[in-house]
N, CA, C and O of each residue as an XYZ file, in Angstrom:
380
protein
N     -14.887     -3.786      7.177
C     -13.649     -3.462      7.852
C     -13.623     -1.986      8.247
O     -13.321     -1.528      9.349
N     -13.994     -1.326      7.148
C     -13.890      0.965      7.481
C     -15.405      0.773      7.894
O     -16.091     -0.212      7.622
N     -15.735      1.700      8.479
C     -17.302      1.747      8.936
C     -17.131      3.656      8.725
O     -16.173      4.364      9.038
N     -17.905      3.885      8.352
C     -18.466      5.738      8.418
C     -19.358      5.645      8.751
O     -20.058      4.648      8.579
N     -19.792      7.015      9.579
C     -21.306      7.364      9.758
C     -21.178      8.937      9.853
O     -20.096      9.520      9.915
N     -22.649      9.666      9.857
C     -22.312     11.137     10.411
C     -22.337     11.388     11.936
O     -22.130     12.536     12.330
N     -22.571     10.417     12.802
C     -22.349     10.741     14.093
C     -21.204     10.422     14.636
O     -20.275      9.867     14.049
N     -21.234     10.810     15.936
C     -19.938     10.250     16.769
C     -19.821      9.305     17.486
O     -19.369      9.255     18.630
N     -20.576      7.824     16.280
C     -19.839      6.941     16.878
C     -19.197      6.469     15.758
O     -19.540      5.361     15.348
N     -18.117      7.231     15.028
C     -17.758      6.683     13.762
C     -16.494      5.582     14.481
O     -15.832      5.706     15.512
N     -16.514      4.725     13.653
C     -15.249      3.601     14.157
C     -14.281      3.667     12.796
O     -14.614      3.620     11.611
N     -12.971      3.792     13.401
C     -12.080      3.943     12.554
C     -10.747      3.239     13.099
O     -10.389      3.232     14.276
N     -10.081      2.648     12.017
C      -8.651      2.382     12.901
C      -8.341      2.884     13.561
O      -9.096      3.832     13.779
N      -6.696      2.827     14.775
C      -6.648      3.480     15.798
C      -5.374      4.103     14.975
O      -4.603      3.349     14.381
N      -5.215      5.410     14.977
C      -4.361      6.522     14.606
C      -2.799      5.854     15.085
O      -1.825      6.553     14.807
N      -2.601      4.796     15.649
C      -0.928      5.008     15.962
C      -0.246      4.466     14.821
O      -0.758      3.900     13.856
N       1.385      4.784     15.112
C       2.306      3.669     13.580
C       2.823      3.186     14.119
O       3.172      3.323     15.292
N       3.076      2.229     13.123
C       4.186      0.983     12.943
C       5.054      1.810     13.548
O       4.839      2.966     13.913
N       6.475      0.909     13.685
C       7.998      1.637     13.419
C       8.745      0.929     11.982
O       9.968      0.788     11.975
N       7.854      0.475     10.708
C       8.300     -0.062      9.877
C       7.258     -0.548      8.637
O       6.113     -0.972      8.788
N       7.948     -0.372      7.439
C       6.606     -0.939      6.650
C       6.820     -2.712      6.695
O       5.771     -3.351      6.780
N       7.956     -3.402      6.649
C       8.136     -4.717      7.004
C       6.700     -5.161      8.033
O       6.221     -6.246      7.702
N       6.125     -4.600      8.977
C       5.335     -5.280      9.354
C       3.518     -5.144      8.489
O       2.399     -5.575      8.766
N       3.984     -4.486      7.622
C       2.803     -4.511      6.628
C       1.725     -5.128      5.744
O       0.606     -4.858      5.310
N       3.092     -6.574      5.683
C       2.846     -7.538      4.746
C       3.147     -7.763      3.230
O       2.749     -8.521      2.346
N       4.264     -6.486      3.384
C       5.342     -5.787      1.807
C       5.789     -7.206      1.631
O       5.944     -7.973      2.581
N       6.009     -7.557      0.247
C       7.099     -8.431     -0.131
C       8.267     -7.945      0.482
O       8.277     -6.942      1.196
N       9.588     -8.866      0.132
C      11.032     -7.827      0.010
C      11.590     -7.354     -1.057
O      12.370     -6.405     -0.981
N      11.322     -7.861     -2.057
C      11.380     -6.637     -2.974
C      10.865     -5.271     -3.382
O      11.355     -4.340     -4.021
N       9.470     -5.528     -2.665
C       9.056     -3.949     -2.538
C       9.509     -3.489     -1.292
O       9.772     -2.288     -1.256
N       9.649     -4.062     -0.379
C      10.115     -3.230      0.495
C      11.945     -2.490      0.536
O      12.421     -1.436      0.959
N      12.426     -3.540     -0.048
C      13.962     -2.701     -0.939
C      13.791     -1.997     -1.811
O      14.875     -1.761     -2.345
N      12.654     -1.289     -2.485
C      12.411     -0.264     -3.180
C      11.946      0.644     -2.432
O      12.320      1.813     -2.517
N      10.916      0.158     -1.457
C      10.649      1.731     -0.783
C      11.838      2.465      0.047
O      12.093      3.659      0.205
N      12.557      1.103      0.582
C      13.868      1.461      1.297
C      15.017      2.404      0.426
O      15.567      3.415      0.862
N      15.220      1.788     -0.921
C      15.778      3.093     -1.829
C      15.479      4.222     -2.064
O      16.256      5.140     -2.326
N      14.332      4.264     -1.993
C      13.024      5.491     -2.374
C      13.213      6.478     -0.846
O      12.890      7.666     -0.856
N      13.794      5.774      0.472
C      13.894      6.618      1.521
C      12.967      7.085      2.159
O      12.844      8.237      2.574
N      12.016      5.885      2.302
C      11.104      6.018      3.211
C      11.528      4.825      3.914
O      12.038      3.814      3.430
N      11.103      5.211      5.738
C      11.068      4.308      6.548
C       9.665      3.958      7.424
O       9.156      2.843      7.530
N       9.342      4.803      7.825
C       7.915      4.899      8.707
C       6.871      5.073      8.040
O       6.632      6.219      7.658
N       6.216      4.303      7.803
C       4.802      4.712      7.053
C       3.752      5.686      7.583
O       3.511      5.559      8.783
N       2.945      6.824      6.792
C       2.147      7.268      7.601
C       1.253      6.574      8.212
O       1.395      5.363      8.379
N       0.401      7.116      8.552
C      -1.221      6.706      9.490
C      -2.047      6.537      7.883
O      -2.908      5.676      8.070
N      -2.087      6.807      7.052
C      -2.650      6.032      5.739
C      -2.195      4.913      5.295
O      -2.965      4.143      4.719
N      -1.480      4.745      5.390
C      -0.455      4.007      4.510
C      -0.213      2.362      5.664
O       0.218      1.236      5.416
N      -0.791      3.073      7.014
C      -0.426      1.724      7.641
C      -1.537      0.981      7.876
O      -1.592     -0.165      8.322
N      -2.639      1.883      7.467
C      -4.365      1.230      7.644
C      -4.638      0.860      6.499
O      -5.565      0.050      6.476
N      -4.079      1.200      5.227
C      -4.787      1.168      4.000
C      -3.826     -0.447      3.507
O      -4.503     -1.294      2.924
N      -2.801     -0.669      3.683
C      -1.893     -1.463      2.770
C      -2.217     -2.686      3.179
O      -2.696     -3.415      2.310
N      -2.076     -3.192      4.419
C      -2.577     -4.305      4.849
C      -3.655     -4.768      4.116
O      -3.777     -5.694      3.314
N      -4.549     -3.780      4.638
C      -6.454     -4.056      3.999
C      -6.209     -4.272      2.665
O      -6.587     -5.421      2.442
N      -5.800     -3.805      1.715
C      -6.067     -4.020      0.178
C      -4.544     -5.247     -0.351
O      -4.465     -6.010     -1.314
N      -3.819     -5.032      0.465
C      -3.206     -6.375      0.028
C      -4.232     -7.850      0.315
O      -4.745     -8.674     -0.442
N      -4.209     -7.705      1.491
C      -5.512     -8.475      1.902
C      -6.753     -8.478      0.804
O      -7.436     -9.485      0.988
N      -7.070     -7.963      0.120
C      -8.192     -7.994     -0.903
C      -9.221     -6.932     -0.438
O      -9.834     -6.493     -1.411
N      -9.580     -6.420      0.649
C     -10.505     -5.933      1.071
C     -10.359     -4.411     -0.047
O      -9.275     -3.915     -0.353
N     -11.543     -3.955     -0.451
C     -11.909     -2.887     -0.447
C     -11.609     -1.587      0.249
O     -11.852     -1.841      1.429
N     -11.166     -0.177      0.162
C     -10.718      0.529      1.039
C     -11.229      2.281      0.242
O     -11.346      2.483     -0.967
N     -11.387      3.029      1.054
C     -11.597      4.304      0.756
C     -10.796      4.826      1.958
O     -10.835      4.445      3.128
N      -9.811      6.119      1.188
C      -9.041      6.530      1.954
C      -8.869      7.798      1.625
O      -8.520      8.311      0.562
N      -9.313      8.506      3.243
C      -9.003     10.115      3.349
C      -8.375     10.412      4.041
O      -8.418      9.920      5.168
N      -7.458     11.393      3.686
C      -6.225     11.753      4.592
C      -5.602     13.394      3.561
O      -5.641     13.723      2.376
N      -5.249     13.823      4.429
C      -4.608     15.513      3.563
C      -3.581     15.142      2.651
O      -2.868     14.144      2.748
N      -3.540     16.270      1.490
C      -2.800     16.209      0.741
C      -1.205     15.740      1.053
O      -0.742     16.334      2.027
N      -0.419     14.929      0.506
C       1.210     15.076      1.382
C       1.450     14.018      2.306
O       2.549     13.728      2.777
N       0.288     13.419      2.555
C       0.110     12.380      3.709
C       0.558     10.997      3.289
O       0.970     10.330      4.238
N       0.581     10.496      2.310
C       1.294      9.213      0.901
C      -0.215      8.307      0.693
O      -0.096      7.105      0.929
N      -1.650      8.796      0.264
C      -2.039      8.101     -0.133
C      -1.720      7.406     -1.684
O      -2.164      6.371     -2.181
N      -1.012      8.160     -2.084
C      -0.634      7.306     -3.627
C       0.219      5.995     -3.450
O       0.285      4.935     -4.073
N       0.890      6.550     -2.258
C       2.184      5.235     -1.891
C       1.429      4.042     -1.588
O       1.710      2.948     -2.076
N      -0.013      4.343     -0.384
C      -0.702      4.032     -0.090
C      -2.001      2.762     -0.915
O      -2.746      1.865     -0.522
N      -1.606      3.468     -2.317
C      -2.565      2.829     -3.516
C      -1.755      2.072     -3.945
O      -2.017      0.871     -4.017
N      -0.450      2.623     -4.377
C       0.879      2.055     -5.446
C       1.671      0.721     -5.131
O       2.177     -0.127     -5.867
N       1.565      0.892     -3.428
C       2.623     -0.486     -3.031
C       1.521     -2.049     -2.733
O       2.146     -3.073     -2.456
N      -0.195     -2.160     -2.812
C      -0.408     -3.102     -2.732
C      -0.926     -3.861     -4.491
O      -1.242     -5.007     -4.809
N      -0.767     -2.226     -5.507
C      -0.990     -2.767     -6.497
C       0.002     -3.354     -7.142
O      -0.249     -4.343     -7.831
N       1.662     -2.722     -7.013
C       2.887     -3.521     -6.833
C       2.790     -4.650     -6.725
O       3.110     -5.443     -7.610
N       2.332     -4.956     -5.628
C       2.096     -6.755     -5.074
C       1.184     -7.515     -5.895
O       0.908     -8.699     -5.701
N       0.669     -6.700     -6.934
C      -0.585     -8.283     -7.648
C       0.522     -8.427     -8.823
O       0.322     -9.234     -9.731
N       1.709     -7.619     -8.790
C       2.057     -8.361    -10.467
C       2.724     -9.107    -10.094
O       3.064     -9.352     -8.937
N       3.059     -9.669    -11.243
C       3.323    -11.107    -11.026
C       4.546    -10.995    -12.092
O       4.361    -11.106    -13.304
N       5.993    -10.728    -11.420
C       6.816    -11.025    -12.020
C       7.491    -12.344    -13.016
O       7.981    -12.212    -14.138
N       7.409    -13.051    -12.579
C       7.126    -14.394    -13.750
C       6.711    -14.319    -14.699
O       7.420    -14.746    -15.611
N       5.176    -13.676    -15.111
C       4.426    -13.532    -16.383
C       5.154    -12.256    -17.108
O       5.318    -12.249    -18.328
N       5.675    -10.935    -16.078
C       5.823     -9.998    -16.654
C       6.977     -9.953    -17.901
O       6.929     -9.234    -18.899
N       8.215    -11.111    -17.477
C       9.465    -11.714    -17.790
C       9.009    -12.604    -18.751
O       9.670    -12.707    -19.784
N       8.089    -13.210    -18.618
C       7.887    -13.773    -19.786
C       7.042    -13.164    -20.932
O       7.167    -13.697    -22.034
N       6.129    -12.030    -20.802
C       6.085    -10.920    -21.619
C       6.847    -10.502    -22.897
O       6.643    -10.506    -24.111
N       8.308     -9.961    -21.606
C       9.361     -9.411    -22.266
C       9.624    -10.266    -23.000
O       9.270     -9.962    -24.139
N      10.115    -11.292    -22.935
C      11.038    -12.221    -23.858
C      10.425    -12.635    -25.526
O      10.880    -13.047    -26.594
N       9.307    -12.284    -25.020
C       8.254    -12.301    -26.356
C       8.144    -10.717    -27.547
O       7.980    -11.000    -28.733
N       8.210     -9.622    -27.290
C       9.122     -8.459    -27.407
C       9.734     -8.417    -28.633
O      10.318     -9.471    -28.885
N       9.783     -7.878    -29.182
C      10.541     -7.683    -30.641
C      11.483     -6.184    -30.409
O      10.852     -5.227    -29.962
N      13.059     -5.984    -30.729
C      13.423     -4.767    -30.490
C      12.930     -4.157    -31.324
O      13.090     -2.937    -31.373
């Protein structure tokens, strides 16, 4: 899917954004958290990277400091839990 090389024919996604992370492939519950959290527009990381690794694919991602690769990491690992098991976790729990 990412291709690098050292010449110039590196192929890379195409730099434009969304106008939304909804077209990402967010649940809605994460996406009513990022919406609390007060983000609306995802960067240019965040709109190449989330898809791909929700999707399963593998991803290496460079981008400058400030740019949201953590958001970038955080919202498709969000998506593997599995609220059901987590709830039933809890209930098992001793105070």
């Amino acid at each position: 899917m990412f291709s690098f090389s050292r010449g110039s024919d590196r192929a890379f996604f195409p730099m434009t954004q969304t106008s939304s992370f909804s077209t990402l492939g967010i649940s809605p519950e994460v996406l009513e958290a990022i919406e609390v959290l007060g983000f609306d527009t995802p960067s240019a990381i965040q709109e190449q990277a989330i898809p791909a690794a929700i999707g399963g694919s593998d991803i290496v991602g460079l981008s400058h400091t400030g740019s949201g690769k953590t958001l970038a990491f955080a919202i498709p690992a969000l998506e593997c839990i599995d609220p059901v098991s987590y709830t039933h976790l809890r209930a098992h729990e001793t105070p």
